[in-house]
Each structure stands twice: as structure tokens, then as C-alpha cells.
């Protein structure tokens, strides 16, 4: 059988290197597809075809694989309907009959026909008995090939008892002493790695000045444990019920309110702005924002009317302390608008 | 064999022991001869794809049965496509003055295959052309022969 490069009536598929490439399935089972392509080619040759193009063979190979999967799925469903998980020869025959029912087979109309002698079986018998046997070209190994997994053995599993009901791939049990209720004295039997206890006390953490409070001390394990029991406020036994002398609370003396000005003085000086302190409100001279206010707006019309009446100060002085800087800016805008009344029409 | 099976189907209605025996004879003979017959589709391939569908059976004869059924299915499609291709070759030429001889090669094309598959419930539609490549309409530089 010869392969054609492509159909005469259709353009062949070109990839980036301008070479013809066969259209293979993009799924992971490319090996199965390649093997089925060989089988399809052999069947076509046995049927009588001398030549073929590549795409029909790929299509038939795909049909072959789908057919096998379809038969398997139907057989399994028939087996499950009968309450079994392993398939029977009659499950397979029923599945084949269902597929062949589209085309029709001998004895299909009889609802009580025996499965052993159904038309499907007879057709297969004809294939096996009479047709020329065409074995598969070459031999293939059993696939998919799975790598033998190496079981990881660690030190923990050396002393482990082998349980029959627990599979090997589960992690090993922890050391029994970690979860059994024993006294604290048997510290030596407990490896330090498994038992993680907090290594710092809160008092120590807060009492250290200017150094990293979280640094662990250089004590040994035993001393550290005793320390923990004594110093750890959470492990201290609760106070008995009685009156206690409580230390007086030290109220911090009244100091000056933190001035924002003092905090940001270097920043302001660096920017080179004027500093005006008004009860903690920092204001520096910012470049004036030029507003183009329309003629129709209320504020402008009001401003103009106030200008005539001479009551403009009342509009702007709401709170003198807070609005001082804003007042200055607004006055600037007002001056400009008064000097150039013609520009008001422009927006 | 066919006549024998016809008699057995008639005898099956009487529910005689002989009838039952004949009914099973076809199947038992088929299963026994399967081990001697090597289907064109390898067993490993069929086992893999049956396993993917959930088919669980340790008996190799069932695997071979499915392989033979698949082989028969594909060969039926191929023979139908062959009929279509022969009909195309045997069609009278429109241009009587053509000096080119009729192409008597039997080539499997997508058209014949899609016609053959349609009867089996498989819709195979092949696009006419691919217009997304700039080389569409020109001869490709390489062609596999």
C-alpha cells in the first residue's frame, strides 16, 4: 500500500517548516493510534485497496479505537445491569447486537432469539472460519508500561510492625510515646524533633530592650523546660480567690500634643514651602489651581452679586481658623476673575 | 453451517435438549476456534482500550472476540468504501474526447469513506480546504510519495 501526500482536491496541511505532516491525534494515546493505523492498513489491503491517502486511514484508526471503547462500555453496562462487575460472553454479544441493530442482523426481529446463535455470532463465525487469516504485522508489548515504584524507606519505618490490613503506601505511624499518656520524666525517649514546644516566654520577650526578643536562650533542654513552667504566664497556676494588692496604675504625665508640624518640619523645609501653623493645621503655599468657573454656576453669580453688594466676606468666612488658607486661595481666584471678566464666558 | 443453524433456530422453539445444544454449538465452536485464529488487531491494543472503558475480564477469548468483531466492522466499512470507489471509476466519462485513460487504481478517499461510514452511523465530515495558511492555492514544496 502506498501513502498519498494529500487529497488531490484539497490542500494539504502545512506546518511552519512547510513540510507535510500527518494529522495524528493530539491525545496522549498516540501509541495506540499508531498501532491501530497499522491494523487498519492491513485490513484495507486484505479488502482490496491498493492505495490510500493518509487522512482516511487516520479516520478509520480513530473509528476502530472508538468502536473498541464503545463495545467495552456497552458490555460493562449490560454486566452491571445483571448485577455483575465482570463481563460475560453474553454481555459482549448483547453489546455487539446493539451496535449491529443499526445495520441489522439475522434474527433481530425475534425478541426471544437465543444469544448463542444470534446473527452476530454467526457473522463472526464466518469471519473466523472462512476468511483468510491476516495476523498483525509485528508484535507489540503490553502497554501502558508502568515503572516499578521504589518504596521509600526511612528510619522511622525500621522498627515498625507490619500490619496486614494497612497498605504499605500509607505513611508510618508516629512514635507511640508521643501520643500515649506518660510522665514528663521520660524526655530521653522522646526525640526532640517530634515534640515542638514554644521556646520563648512572653516576659522574656518584653523585658529585653533593644535586642531581638525572639532569639532563643542558650539554656539546655531541661533548664529551658523548667524556665518555661516558671516564667510562661500561660502555665502559671491560677490565682487563689482572695484580695490582692494590685500595683497602682501609672498614668503618663500630660505632655504636649504631638505637633504635626514638628514631625513634618524637615519635609516641609526640604520642599521649600512656606509654613503657616494654625492650631496643628499645616498649610504650605501651593501653586494656585486655576478654575474656570462657568457663568451660569450659582457660586459665580452669587459672587458677582455679592461683589456688587459688598458682602463677599460673609460667603467665604465660615470658620476663620480652618478656612484661612482656603480663603486666601479663593480670594486669589476672585481677583483674577474680576480682573478678567471677559474670560468668564470661556469654559 | 448456515443450514444447520437454521434448523437449530427452528428446533429452539420446541425447547428440546438437542435444540439447546445446537444453539450453543455455534458459540462454543466460535470460542474454541478463537484461540487458533489471530485477529489483525493485536490483543494488547484491544485489552488496553477495553480496560479504559471498564471492561474487566481475564478470559482472553472474550478479548479476541471483541478484536474479531472490530476487524469485521472495519472490513465491512472498507468493502463499502471499495464499492463506492469502484462505482466512481466505472462511471461514464463526461468528456469523450479525453485521451487520458481512466484511473483504475483503487484509492481510498475521504469522500468514499464518509459515504460508507454514514450508513454505520458515523458522521465524518472533511473540510474542503484550509484557508489559514498563506501557501493556500500553491503547490507545496515537498510531497511524500
GROMACS .gro file of C-alpha atoms in nm:
model
  492
    1UNK     CA    1   0.000   0.000   0.000
    2UNK     CA    2   0.124   0.339  -0.084
    3UNK     CA    3   0.052   0.655   0.103
    4UNK     CA    4  -0.052   0.964  -0.079
    5UNK     CA    5   0.071   1.303   0.025
    6UNK     CA    6  -0.274   1.453   0.029
    7UNK     CA    7  -0.600   1.467  -0.150
    8UNK     CA    8  -0.590   1.599  -0.500
    9UNK     CA    9  -0.897   1.810  -0.448
   10UNK     CA   10  -0.791   1.952  -0.117
   11UNK     CA   11  -0.494   2.147   0.003
   12UNK     CA   12  -0.255   1.952   0.222
   13UNK     CA   13  -0.188   2.069   0.570
   14UNK     CA   14   0.136   2.264   0.601
   15UNK     CA   15   0.320   2.339   0.918
   16UNK     CA   16   0.570   2.613   0.990
   17UNK     CA   17   0.852   2.442   0.810
   18UNK     CA   18   0.635   2.395   0.503
   19UNK     CA   19   0.652   2.018   0.528
   20UNK     CA   20   0.359   1.787   0.515
   21UNK     CA   21   0.276   1.638   0.847
   22UNK     CA   22   0.022   1.370   0.919
   23UNK     CA   23  -0.270   1.459   1.132
   24UNK     CA   24  -0.224   1.244   1.439
   25UNK     CA   25  -0.444   1.255   1.739
   26UNK     CA   26  -0.346   1.505   1.996
   27UNK     CA   27  -0.443   1.284   2.287
   28UNK     CA   28  -0.192   1.105   2.497
   29UNK     CA   29  -0.256   0.764   2.346
   30UNK     CA   30  -0.059   0.825   2.030
   31UNK     CA   31   0.094   0.483   2.057
   32UNK     CA   32  -0.245   0.314   2.044
   33UNK     CA   33  -0.339   0.527   1.747
   34UNK     CA   34  -0.021   0.432   1.563
   35UNK     CA   35  -0.078   0.062   1.626
   36UNK     CA   36  -0.439   0.084   1.512
   37UNK     CA   37  -0.324   0.262   1.197
   38UNK     CA   38  -0.111  -0.039   1.111
   39UNK     CA   39  -0.404  -0.272   1.169
   40UNK     CA   40  -0.634  -0.057   0.954
   41UNK     CA   41  -0.379  -0.058   0.674
   42UNK     CA   42  -0.363  -0.436   0.685
   43UNK     CA   43  -0.740  -0.469   0.682
   44UNK     CA   44  -0.770  -0.230   0.387
   45UNK     CA   45  -0.510  -0.427   0.198
   46UNK     CA   46  -0.697  -0.750   0.266
   47UNK     CA   47  -1.018  -0.588   0.145
   48UNK     CA   48  -0.870  -0.495  -0.188
   49UNK     CA   49  -0.748  -0.139  -0.173
   50UNK     CA   50  -0.416  -0.076  -0.335
   51UNK     CA   51  -0.358   0.282  -0.237
   52UNK     CA   52  -0.494   0.523   0.015
   53UNK     CA   53  -0.446   0.871   0.142
   54UNK     CA   54  -0.328   0.943   0.489
   55UNK     CA   55  -0.635   1.108   0.631
   56UNK     CA   56  -0.886   0.829   0.564
   57UNK     CA   57  -0.651   0.587   0.738
   58UNK     CA   58  -0.627   0.815   1.039
   59UNK     CA   59  -1.003   0.848   1.043
   60UNK     CA   60  -1.053   0.472   1.025
   61UNK     CA   61  -0.797   0.418   1.300
   62UNK     CA   62  -0.990   0.658   1.518
   63UNK     CA   63  -1.314   0.476   1.434
   64UNK     CA   64  -1.151   0.147   1.529
   65UNK     CA   65  -1.045   0.269   1.871
   66UNK     CA   66  -1.383   0.424   1.934
   67UNK     CA   67  -1.554   0.103   1.836
   68UNK     CA   68  -1.348  -0.098   2.084
   69UNK     CA   69  -1.423   0.151   2.361
   70UNK     CA   70  -1.792   0.152   2.268
   71UNK     CA   71  -1.818  -0.227   2.280
   72UNK     CA   72  -1.640  -0.229   2.615
   73UNK     CA   73  -1.867   0.035   2.761
   74UNK     CA   74  -2.183  -0.141   2.644
   75UNK     CA   75  -2.065  -0.478   2.773
   76UNK     CA   76  -1.987  -0.330   3.111
   77UNK     CA   77  -2.329  -0.169   3.127
   78UNK     CA   78  -2.500  -0.495   3.046
   79UNK     CA   79  -2.296  -0.672   3.310
   80UNK     CA   80  -2.378  -0.408   3.568
   81UNK     CA   81  -2.745  -0.431   3.486
   82UNK     CA   82  -2.727  -0.802   3.564
   83UNK     CA   83  -2.557  -0.729   3.894
   84UNK     CA   84  -2.209  -0.834   3.794
   85UNK     CA   85  -1.881  -0.649   3.764
   86UNK     CA   86  -1.707  -0.899   3.541
   87UNK     CA   87  -1.823  -0.921   3.185
   88UNK     CA   88  -1.970  -1.231   3.032
   89UNK     CA   89  -1.963  -1.360   2.676
   90UNK     CA   90  -2.336  -1.283   2.662
   91UNK     CA   91  -2.271  -0.925   2.769
   92UNK     CA   92  -2.037  -0.891   2.475
   93UNK     CA   93  -2.289  -1.049   2.239
   94UNK     CA   94  -2.563  -0.815   2.362
   95UNK     CA   95  -2.333  -0.518   2.309
   96UNK     CA   96  -2.247  -0.632   1.958
   97UNK     CA   97  -2.615  -0.682   1.883
   98UNK     CA   98  -2.694  -0.332   1.999
   99UNK     CA   99  -2.430  -0.187   1.770
  100UNK     CA  100  -2.536  -0.406   1.480
  101UNK     CA  101  -2.901  -0.320   1.531
  102UNK     CA  102  -2.841  -0.001   1.332
  103UNK     CA  103  -2.744  -0.203   1.028
  104UNK     CA  104  -2.945  -0.512   1.105
  105UNK     CA  105  -2.851  -0.872   1.157
  106UNK     CA  106  -3.019  -1.204   1.109
  107UNK     CA  107  -3.273  -1.288   1.374
  108UNK     CA  108  -3.302  -0.935   1.506
  109UNK     CA  109  -3.679  -0.924   1.479
  110UNK     CA  110  -3.728  -1.224   1.706
  111UNK     CA  111  -3.736  -1.099   2.066
  112UNK     CA  112  -3.679  -1.447   2.203
  113UNK     CA  113  -3.386  -1.532   1.987
  114UNK     CA  114  -3.105  -1.718   2.152
  115UNK     CA  115  -2.791  -1.523   2.209
  116UNK     CA  116  -2.568  -1.816   2.130
  117UNK     CA  117  -2.694  -1.839   1.778
  118UNK     CA  118  -2.763  -1.477   1.708
  119UNK     CA  119  -2.674  -1.330   1.373
  120UNK     CA  120  -2.381  -1.151   1.525
  121UNK     CA  121  -2.223  -1.473   1.641
  122UNK     CA  122  -2.281  -1.634   1.306
  123UNK     CA  123  -2.118  -1.344   1.125
  124UNK     CA  124  -1.817  -1.371   1.348
  125UNK     CA  125  -1.805  -1.742   1.298
  126UNK     CA  126  -1.792  -1.679   0.928
  127UNK     CA  127  -1.501  -1.442   0.969
  128UNK     CA  128  -1.307  -1.684   1.181
  129UNK     CA  129  -1.385  -1.995   0.987
  130UNK     CA  130  -1.373  -1.891   0.629
  131UNK     CA  131  -1.184  -1.570   0.579
  132UNK     CA  132  -0.814  -1.565   0.530
  133UNK     CA  133  -0.631  -1.501   0.848
  134UNK     CA  134  -0.422  -1.185   0.843
  135UNK     CA  135  -0.218  -1.165   1.160
  136UNK     CA  136  -0.093  -0.836   1.288
  137UNK     CA  137   0.238  -0.730   1.137
  138UNK     CA  138   0.496  -0.740   1.412
  139UNK     CA  139   0.434  -0.774   1.778
  140UNK     CA  140   0.377  -0.512   2.039
  141UNK     CA  141   0.443  -0.524   2.409
  142UNK     CA  142   0.179  -0.498   2.671
  143UNK     CA  143   0.103  -0.134   2.724
  144UNK     CA  144   0.088   0.103   2.902
  145UNK     CA  145   0.419   0.024   3.065
  146UNK     CA  146   0.433   0.128   3.428
  147UNK     CA  147   0.760   0.192   3.602
  148UNK     CA  148   0.819  -0.007   3.917
  149UNK     CA  149   0.781   0.231   4.204
  150UNK     CA  150   1.057   0.226   4.463
  151UNK     CA  151   0.915   0.225   4.809
  152UNK     CA  152   1.087   0.487   5.020
  153UNK     CA  153   1.221   0.352   5.346
  154UNK     CA  154   1.312   0.595   5.618
  155UNK     CA  155   1.448   0.542   5.964
  156UNK     CA  156   1.105   0.566   6.112
  157UNK     CA  157   0.983   0.258   5.936
  158UNK     CA  158   1.264   0.035   6.052
  159UNK     CA  159   1.112  -0.058   6.380
  160UNK     CA  160   0.758  -0.062   6.258
  161UNK     CA  161   0.537  -0.360   6.299
  162UNK     CA  162   0.399  -0.483   5.971
  163UNK     CA  163   0.027  -0.473   5.977
  164UNK     CA  164  -0.157  -0.690   5.734
  165UNK     CA  165  -0.458  -0.469   5.692
  166UNK     CA  166  -0.270  -0.142   5.643
  167UNK     CA  167  -0.128  -0.086   5.294
  168UNK     CA  168   0.239  -0.005   5.255
  169UNK     CA  169   0.193   0.321   5.074
  170UNK     CA  170   0.043   0.493   5.378
  171UNK     CA  171   0.286   0.696   5.594
  172UNK     CA  172   0.423   0.530   5.902
  173UNK     CA  173   0.271   0.574   6.245
  174UNK     CA  174   0.430   0.831   6.476
  175UNK     CA  175   0.628   0.721   6.777
  176UNK     CA  176   0.384   0.571   7.029
  177UNK     CA  177   0.527   0.771   7.315
  178UNK     CA  178   0.417   1.092   7.152
  179UNK     CA  179   0.052   1.011   7.185
  180UNK     CA  180   0.048   0.787   7.493
  181UNK     CA  181  -0.010   0.946   7.832
  182UNK     CA  182   0.328   0.914   8.002
  183UNK     CA  183   0.501   1.125   8.264
  184UNK     CA  184   0.724   1.417   8.171
  185UNK     CA  185   1.034   1.245   8.306
  186UNK     CA  186   1.093   1.024   8.006
  187UNK     CA  187   1.228   1.302   7.795
  188UNK     CA  188   1.519   1.098   7.673
  189UNK     CA  189   1.297   0.851   7.493
  190UNK     CA  190   1.121   1.129   7.308
  191UNK     CA  191   1.325   1.266   7.021
  192UNK     CA  192   1.334   1.636   7.025
  193UNK     CA  193   1.240   1.669   6.660
  194UNK     CA  194   0.892   1.531   6.702
  195UNK     CA  195   0.798   1.735   7.004
  196UNK     CA  196   0.793   2.101   6.925
  197UNK     CA  197   0.720   2.329   7.220
  198UNK     CA  198   0.738   2.707   7.230
  199UNK     CA  199   1.086   2.808   7.315
  200UNK     CA  200   1.030   3.162   7.433
  201UNK     CA  201   0.841   3.324   7.718
  202UNK     CA  202   0.644   3.638   7.684
  203UNK     CA  203   0.806   3.802   7.986
  204UNK     CA  204   1.144   3.747   7.840
  205UNK     CA  205   1.032   3.884   7.510
  206UNK     CA  206   0.901   4.208   7.654
  207UNK     CA  207   1.179   4.259   7.906
  208UNK     CA  208   1.455   4.254   7.652
  209UNK     CA  209   1.540   4.604   7.543
  210UNK     CA  210   1.687   4.679   7.209
  211UNK     CA  211   1.757   4.322   7.117
  212UNK     CA  212   1.569   4.060   6.928
  213UNK     CA  213   1.321   3.919   7.175
  214UNK     CA  214   1.263   3.610   6.971
  215UNK     CA  215   1.619   3.481   6.999
  216UNK     CA  216   1.623   3.159   7.196
  217UNK     CA  217   1.835   3.139   7.506
  218UNK     CA  218   2.139   2.922   7.531
  219UNK     CA  219   2.000   2.701   7.804
  220UNK     CA  220   1.981   2.328   7.786
  221UNK     CA  221   1.657   2.149   7.729
  222UNK     CA  222   1.587   2.066   8.091
  223UNK     CA  223   1.655   2.412   8.219
  224UNK     CA  224   1.451   2.557   7.942
  225UNK     CA  225   1.155   2.345   8.034
  226UNK     CA  226   1.170   2.447   8.398
  227UNK     CA  227   1.204   2.805   8.295
  228UNK     CA  228   0.905   2.772   8.075
  229UNK     CA  229   0.692   2.640   8.355
  230UNK     CA  230   0.801   2.919   8.584
  231UNK     CA  231   0.806   3.212   8.350
  232UNK     CA  232   0.541   3.128   8.098
  233UNK     CA  233   0.240   3.328   8.210
  234UNK     CA  234   0.008   3.074   8.050
  235UNK     CA  235   0.148   2.788   8.252
  236UNK     CA  236   0.143   2.974   8.585
  237UNK     CA  237  -0.116   2.827   8.821
  238UNK     CA  238  -0.424   3.043   8.859
  239UNK     CA  239  -0.452   3.286   9.148
  240UNK     CA  240  -0.643   3.169   9.452
  241UNK     CA  241  -0.956   3.353   9.540
  242UNK     CA  242  -0.862   3.633   9.781
  243UNK     CA  243  -0.790   4.003   9.791
  244UNK     CA  244  -0.473   4.109   9.633
  245UNK     CA  245  -0.269   4.417   9.624
  246UNK     CA  246  -0.266   4.549   9.278
  247UNK     CA  247   0.005   4.786   9.177
  248UNK     CA  248  -0.104   5.139   9.111
  249UNK     CA  249  -0.150   5.232   8.757
  250UNK     CA  250   0.098   5.487   8.638
  251UNK     CA  251  -0.075   5.744   8.432
  252UNK     CA  252   0.165   5.905   8.195
  253UNK     CA  253   0.211   6.274   8.253
  254UNK     CA  254   0.041   6.513   8.029
  255UNK     CA  255   0.268   6.616   7.760
  256UNK     CA  256   0.237   6.843   7.470
  257UNK     CA  257   0.015   6.725   7.198
  258UNK     CA  258   0.221   6.595   6.918
  259UNK     CA  259   0.254   6.863   6.669
  260UNK     CA  260   0.225   6.753   6.320
  261UNK     CA  261   0.433   7.049   6.229
  262UNK     CA  262   0.725   6.927   6.436
  263UNK     CA  263   0.702   6.585   6.283
  264UNK     CA  264   0.697   6.701   5.926
  265UNK     CA  265   0.918   7.006   5.963
  266UNK     CA  266   1.213   6.858   5.777
  267UNK     CA  267   0.989   6.751   5.493
  268UNK     CA  268   0.838   7.090   5.453
  269UNK     CA  269   1.170   7.265   5.468
  270UNK     CA  270   1.302   7.037   5.203
  271UNK     CA  271   1.014   7.120   4.974
  272UNK     CA  272   1.079   7.490   5.028
  273UNK     CA  273   0.728   7.588   5.109
  274UNK     CA  274   0.602   7.848   5.343
  275UNK     CA  275   0.496   7.720   5.676
  276UNK     CA  276   0.194   7.853   5.848
  277UNK     CA  277   0.087   7.688   6.166
  278UNK     CA  278  -0.267   7.724   6.264
  279UNK     CA  279  -0.351   7.504   6.559
  280UNK     CA  280  -0.192   7.199   6.418
  281UNK     CA  281  -0.308   7.252   6.068
  282UNK     CA  282  -0.022   7.253   5.830
  283UNK     CA  283  -0.058   7.459   5.525
  284UNK     CA  284   0.201   7.549   5.279
  285UNK     CA  285   0.169   7.773   4.988
  286UNK     CA  286   0.076   7.552   4.699
  287UNK     CA  287   0.059   7.667   4.344
  288UNK     CA  288  -0.278   7.811   4.277
  289UNK     CA  289  -0.522   7.597   4.096
  290UNK     CA  290  -0.687   7.788   3.823
  291UNK     CA  291  -1.051   7.713   3.799
  292UNK     CA  292  -1.255   7.803   3.501
  293UNK     CA  293  -1.590   7.863   3.651
  294UNK     CA  294  -1.886   7.895   3.423
  295UNK     CA  295  -2.109   8.195   3.410
  296UNK     CA  296  -2.416   8.003   3.487
  297UNK     CA  297  -2.295   7.850   3.810
  298UNK     CA  298  -2.451   7.965   4.126
  299UNK     CA  299  -2.134   8.040   4.309
  300UNK     CA  300  -2.004   8.273   4.045
  301UNK     CA  301  -2.329   8.452   4.001
  302UNK     CA  302  -2.357   8.482   4.372
  303UNK     CA  303  -2.005   8.608   4.389
  304UNK     CA  304  -2.073   8.868   4.128
  305UNK     CA  305  -2.385   8.978   4.300
  306UNK     CA  306  -2.207   8.989   4.631
  307UNK     CA  307  -1.934   9.188   4.476
  308UNK     CA  308  -2.187   9.447   4.387
  309UNK     CA  309  -2.338   9.442   4.727
  310UNK     CA  310  -2.004   9.419   4.901
  311UNK     CA  311  -2.084   9.128   5.121
  312UNK     CA  312  -1.838   8.884   4.983
  313UNK     CA  313  -1.665   8.828   5.305
  314UNK     CA  314  -1.967   8.664   5.456
  315UNK     CA  315  -1.973   8.394   5.192
  316UNK     CA  316  -1.620   8.278   5.249
  317UNK     CA  317  -1.559   8.312   5.616
  318UNK     CA  318  -1.736   8.016   5.763
  319UNK     CA  319  -1.478   7.912   6.014
  320UNK     CA  320  -1.199   8.151   6.023
  321UNK     CA  321  -0.935   7.924   6.164
  322UNK     CA  322  -0.988   7.637   5.928
  323UNK     CA  323  -1.072   7.828   5.616
  324UNK     CA  324  -0.783   8.066   5.632
  325UNK     CA  325  -0.576   7.907   5.362
  326UNK     CA  326  -0.875   7.827   5.153
  327UNK     CA  327  -0.988   8.184   5.191
  328UNK     CA  328  -0.663   8.310   5.061
  329UNK     CA  329  -0.683   8.088   4.758
  330UNK     CA  330  -1.038   8.181   4.691
  331UNK     CA  331  -0.953   8.546   4.710
  332UNK     CA  332  -0.687   8.494   4.454
  333UNK     CA  333  -0.930   8.329   4.219
  334UNK     CA  334  -1.177   8.606   4.278
  335UNK     CA  335  -0.922   8.872   4.196
  336UNK     CA  336  -0.837   8.702   3.872
  337UNK     CA  337  -1.196   8.668   3.776
  338UNK     CA  338  -1.262   9.029   3.849
  339UNK     CA  339  -0.963   9.141   3.651
  340UNK     CA  340  -1.060   8.937   3.353
  341UNK     CA  341  -1.433   8.931   3.332
  342UNK     CA  342  -1.421   8.851   2.964
  343UNK     CA  343  -1.270   8.511   3.022
  344UNK     CA  344  -1.565   8.400   3.225
  345UNK     CA  345  -1.761   8.326   2.918
  346UNK     CA  346  -1.496   8.083   2.804
  347UNK     CA  347  -1.505   7.743   2.952
  348UNK     CA  348  -2.304  -2.447   0.888
  349UNK     CA  349  -2.568  -2.195   0.792
  350UNK     CA  350  -2.830  -2.456   0.716
  351UNK     CA  351  -2.750  -2.630   1.040
  352UNK     CA  352  -2.802  -2.310   1.231
  353UNK     CA  353  -3.135  -2.256   1.051
  354UNK     CA  354  -3.256  -2.594   1.170
  355UNK     CA  355  -3.139  -2.523   1.518
  356UNK     CA  356  -3.331  -2.197   1.536
  357UNK     CA  357  -3.646  -2.384   1.438
  358UNK     CA  358  -3.577  -2.652   1.695
  359UNK     CA  359  -3.513  -2.398   1.967
  360UNK     CA  360  -3.880  -2.308   1.983
  361UNK     CA  361  -3.960  -2.661   2.092
  362UNK     CA  362  -3.718  -2.618   2.383
  363UNK     CA  363  -3.566  -2.955   2.319
  364UNK     CA  364  -3.230  -3.051   2.458
  365UNK     CA  365  -3.094  -3.103   2.110
  366UNK     CA  366  -3.201  -2.757   2.007
  367UNK     CA  367  -3.025  -2.603   2.300
  368UNK     CA  368  -2.718  -2.796   2.222
  369UNK     CA  369  -2.720  -2.671   1.867
  370UNK     CA  370  -2.772  -2.319   1.984
  371UNK     CA  371  -2.468  -2.329   2.195
  372UNK     CA  372  -2.270  -2.515   1.935
  373UNK     CA  373  -2.207  -2.208   1.727
  374UNK     CA  374  -2.088  -2.011   2.022
  375UNK     CA  375  -1.874  -2.284   2.169
  376UNK     CA  376  -1.715  -2.359   1.838
  377UNK     CA  377  -1.650  -1.993   1.782
  378UNK     CA  378  -1.487  -1.953   2.120
  379UNK     CA  379  -1.275  -2.263   2.078
  380UNK     CA  380  -1.154  -2.160   1.736
  381UNK     CA  381  -1.069  -1.812   1.854
  382UNK     CA  382  -0.751  -1.929   2.014
  383UNK     CA  383  -0.628  -2.064   1.683
  384UNK     CA  384  -0.722  -1.754   1.490
  385UNK     CA  385  -0.502  -1.448   1.522
  386UNK     CA  386  -0.700  -1.133   1.453
  387UNK     CA  387  -0.540  -0.847   1.267
  388UNK     CA  388  -0.589  -0.622   1.567
  389UNK     CA  389  -0.338  -0.714   1.839
  390UNK     CA  390  -0.465  -0.835   2.173
  391UNK     CA  391  -0.269  -0.579   2.373
  392UNK     CA  392  -0.434  -0.289   2.194
  393UNK     CA  393  -0.782  -0.431   2.243
  394UNK     CA  394  -0.713  -0.508   2.609
  395UNK     CA  395  -0.588  -0.156   2.675
  396UNK     CA  396  -0.889   0.015   2.524
  397UNK     CA  397  -1.135  -0.227   2.679
  398UNK     CA  398  -0.970  -0.166   3.013
  399UNK     CA  399  -1.012   0.206   2.968
  400UNK     CA  400  -1.386   0.153   2.928
  401UNK     CA  401  -1.411  -0.056   3.242
  402UNK     CA  402  -1.418  -0.394   3.076
  403UNK     CA  403  -1.277  -0.641   3.322
  404UNK     CA  404  -1.242  -0.999   3.210
  405UNK     CA  405  -0.943  -1.226   3.249
  406UNK     CA  406  -1.060  -1.454   2.969
  407UNK     CA  407  -0.853  -1.399   2.658
  408UNK     CA  408  -1.122  -1.542   2.433
  409UNK     CA  409  -1.353  -1.250   2.504
  410UNK     CA  410  -1.076  -1.009   2.410
  411UNK     CA  411  -1.024  -1.200   2.087
  412UNK     CA  412  -1.400  -1.196   2.028
  413UNK     CA  413  -1.406  -0.818   2.051
  414UNK     CA  414  -1.098  -0.799   1.826
  415UNK     CA  415  -1.263  -1.017   1.563
  416UNK     CA  416  -1.584  -0.813   1.585
  417UNK     CA  417  -1.388  -0.491   1.538
  418UNK     CA  418  -1.197  -0.637   1.246
  419UNK     CA  419  -1.524  -0.742   1.084
  420UNK     CA  420  -1.666  -0.392   1.140
  421UNK     CA  421  -1.370  -0.220   0.978
  422UNK     CA  422  -1.358  -0.465   0.690
  423UNK     CA  423  -1.730  -0.407   0.625
  424UNK     CA  424  -1.669  -0.033   0.608
  425UNK     CA  425  -1.370  -0.091   0.382
  426UNK     CA  426  -1.568  -0.310   0.145
  427UNK     CA  427  -1.846  -0.048   0.129
  428UNK     CA  428  -1.589   0.218   0.052
  429UNK     CA  429  -1.444  -0.009  -0.213
  430UNK     CA  430  -1.786  -0.038  -0.373
  431UNK     CA  431  -1.819   0.340  -0.378
  432UNK     CA  432  -1.474   0.378  -0.527
  433UNK     CA  433  -1.544   0.118  -0.796
  434UNK     CA  434  -1.869   0.290  -0.879
  435UNK     CA  435  -1.682   0.616  -0.923
  436UNK     CA  436  -1.425   0.459  -1.152
  437UNK     CA  437  -1.690   0.280  -1.354
  438UNK     CA  438  -1.892   0.598  -1.405
  439UNK     CA  439  -1.900   0.710  -1.765
  440UNK     CA  440  -1.666   0.992  -1.856
  441UNK     CA  441  -1.832   1.317  -1.942
  442UNK     CA  442  -1.566   1.420  -2.186
  443UNK     CA  443  -1.550   1.154  -2.459
  444UNK     CA  444  -1.257   1.322  -2.625
  445UNK     CA  445  -1.033   1.275  -2.327
  446UNK     CA  446  -0.719   1.088  -2.416
  447UNK     CA  447  -0.627   1.013  -2.061
  448UNK     CA  448  -0.707   0.661  -1.958
  449UNK     CA  449  -0.938   0.608  -1.671
  450UNK     CA  450  -0.761   0.588  -1.343
  451UNK     CA  451  -0.813   0.225  -1.250
  452UNK     CA  452  -0.626   0.248  -0.926
  453UNK     CA  453  -0.838   0.175  -0.625
  454UNK     CA  454  -0.762   0.456  -0.386
  455UNK     CA  455  -0.941   0.515  -0.062
  456UNK     CA  456  -1.052   0.875  -0.044
  457UNK     CA  457  -1.228   1.071   0.225
  458UNK     CA  458  -1.541   1.103   0.015
  459UNK     CA  459  -1.585   0.729  -0.026
  460UNK     CA  460  -1.505   0.669   0.336
  461UNK     CA  461  -1.752   0.927   0.462
  462UNK     CA  462  -2.024   0.780   0.242
  463UNK     CA  463  -1.951   0.433   0.372
  464UNK     CA  464  -1.941   0.544   0.735
  465UNK     CA  465  -2.269   0.731   0.709
  466UNK     CA  466  -2.454   0.403   0.682
  467UNK     CA  467  -2.299   0.287   1.005
  468UNK     CA  468  -2.398   0.598   1.194
  469UNK     CA  469  -2.057   0.766   1.187
  470UNK     CA  470  -2.062   1.119   1.053
  471UNK     CA  471  -1.727   1.202   0.902
  472UNK     CA  472  -1.710   1.546   0.758
  473UNK     CA  473  -1.392   1.659   0.593
  474UNK     CA  474  -1.334   2.030   0.544
  475UNK     CA  475  -1.297   2.135   0.185
  476UNK     CA  476  -0.988   2.346   0.220
  477UNK     CA  477  -0.775   2.523   0.474
  478UNK     CA  478  -0.754   2.895   0.412
  479UNK     CA  479  -0.546   2.997   0.709
  480UNK     CA  480  -0.210   2.938   0.551
  481UNK     CA  481  -0.050   3.185   0.310
  482UNK     CA  482   0.054   2.897   0.087
  483UNK     CA  483  -0.304   2.802   0.015
  484UNK     CA  484  -0.352   2.758  -0.351
  485UNK     CA  485   0.014   2.697  -0.431
  486UNK     CA  486   0.194   2.370  -0.477
  487UNK     CA  487   0.365   2.251  -0.164
  488UNK     CA  488   0.744   2.226  -0.192
  489UNK     CA  489   0.759   1.866  -0.065
  490UNK     CA  490   0.524   1.583  -0.119
  491UNK     CA  491   0.555   1.241   0.033
  492UNK     CA  492   0.519   0.974  -0.226
   0.00000   0.00000   0.00000
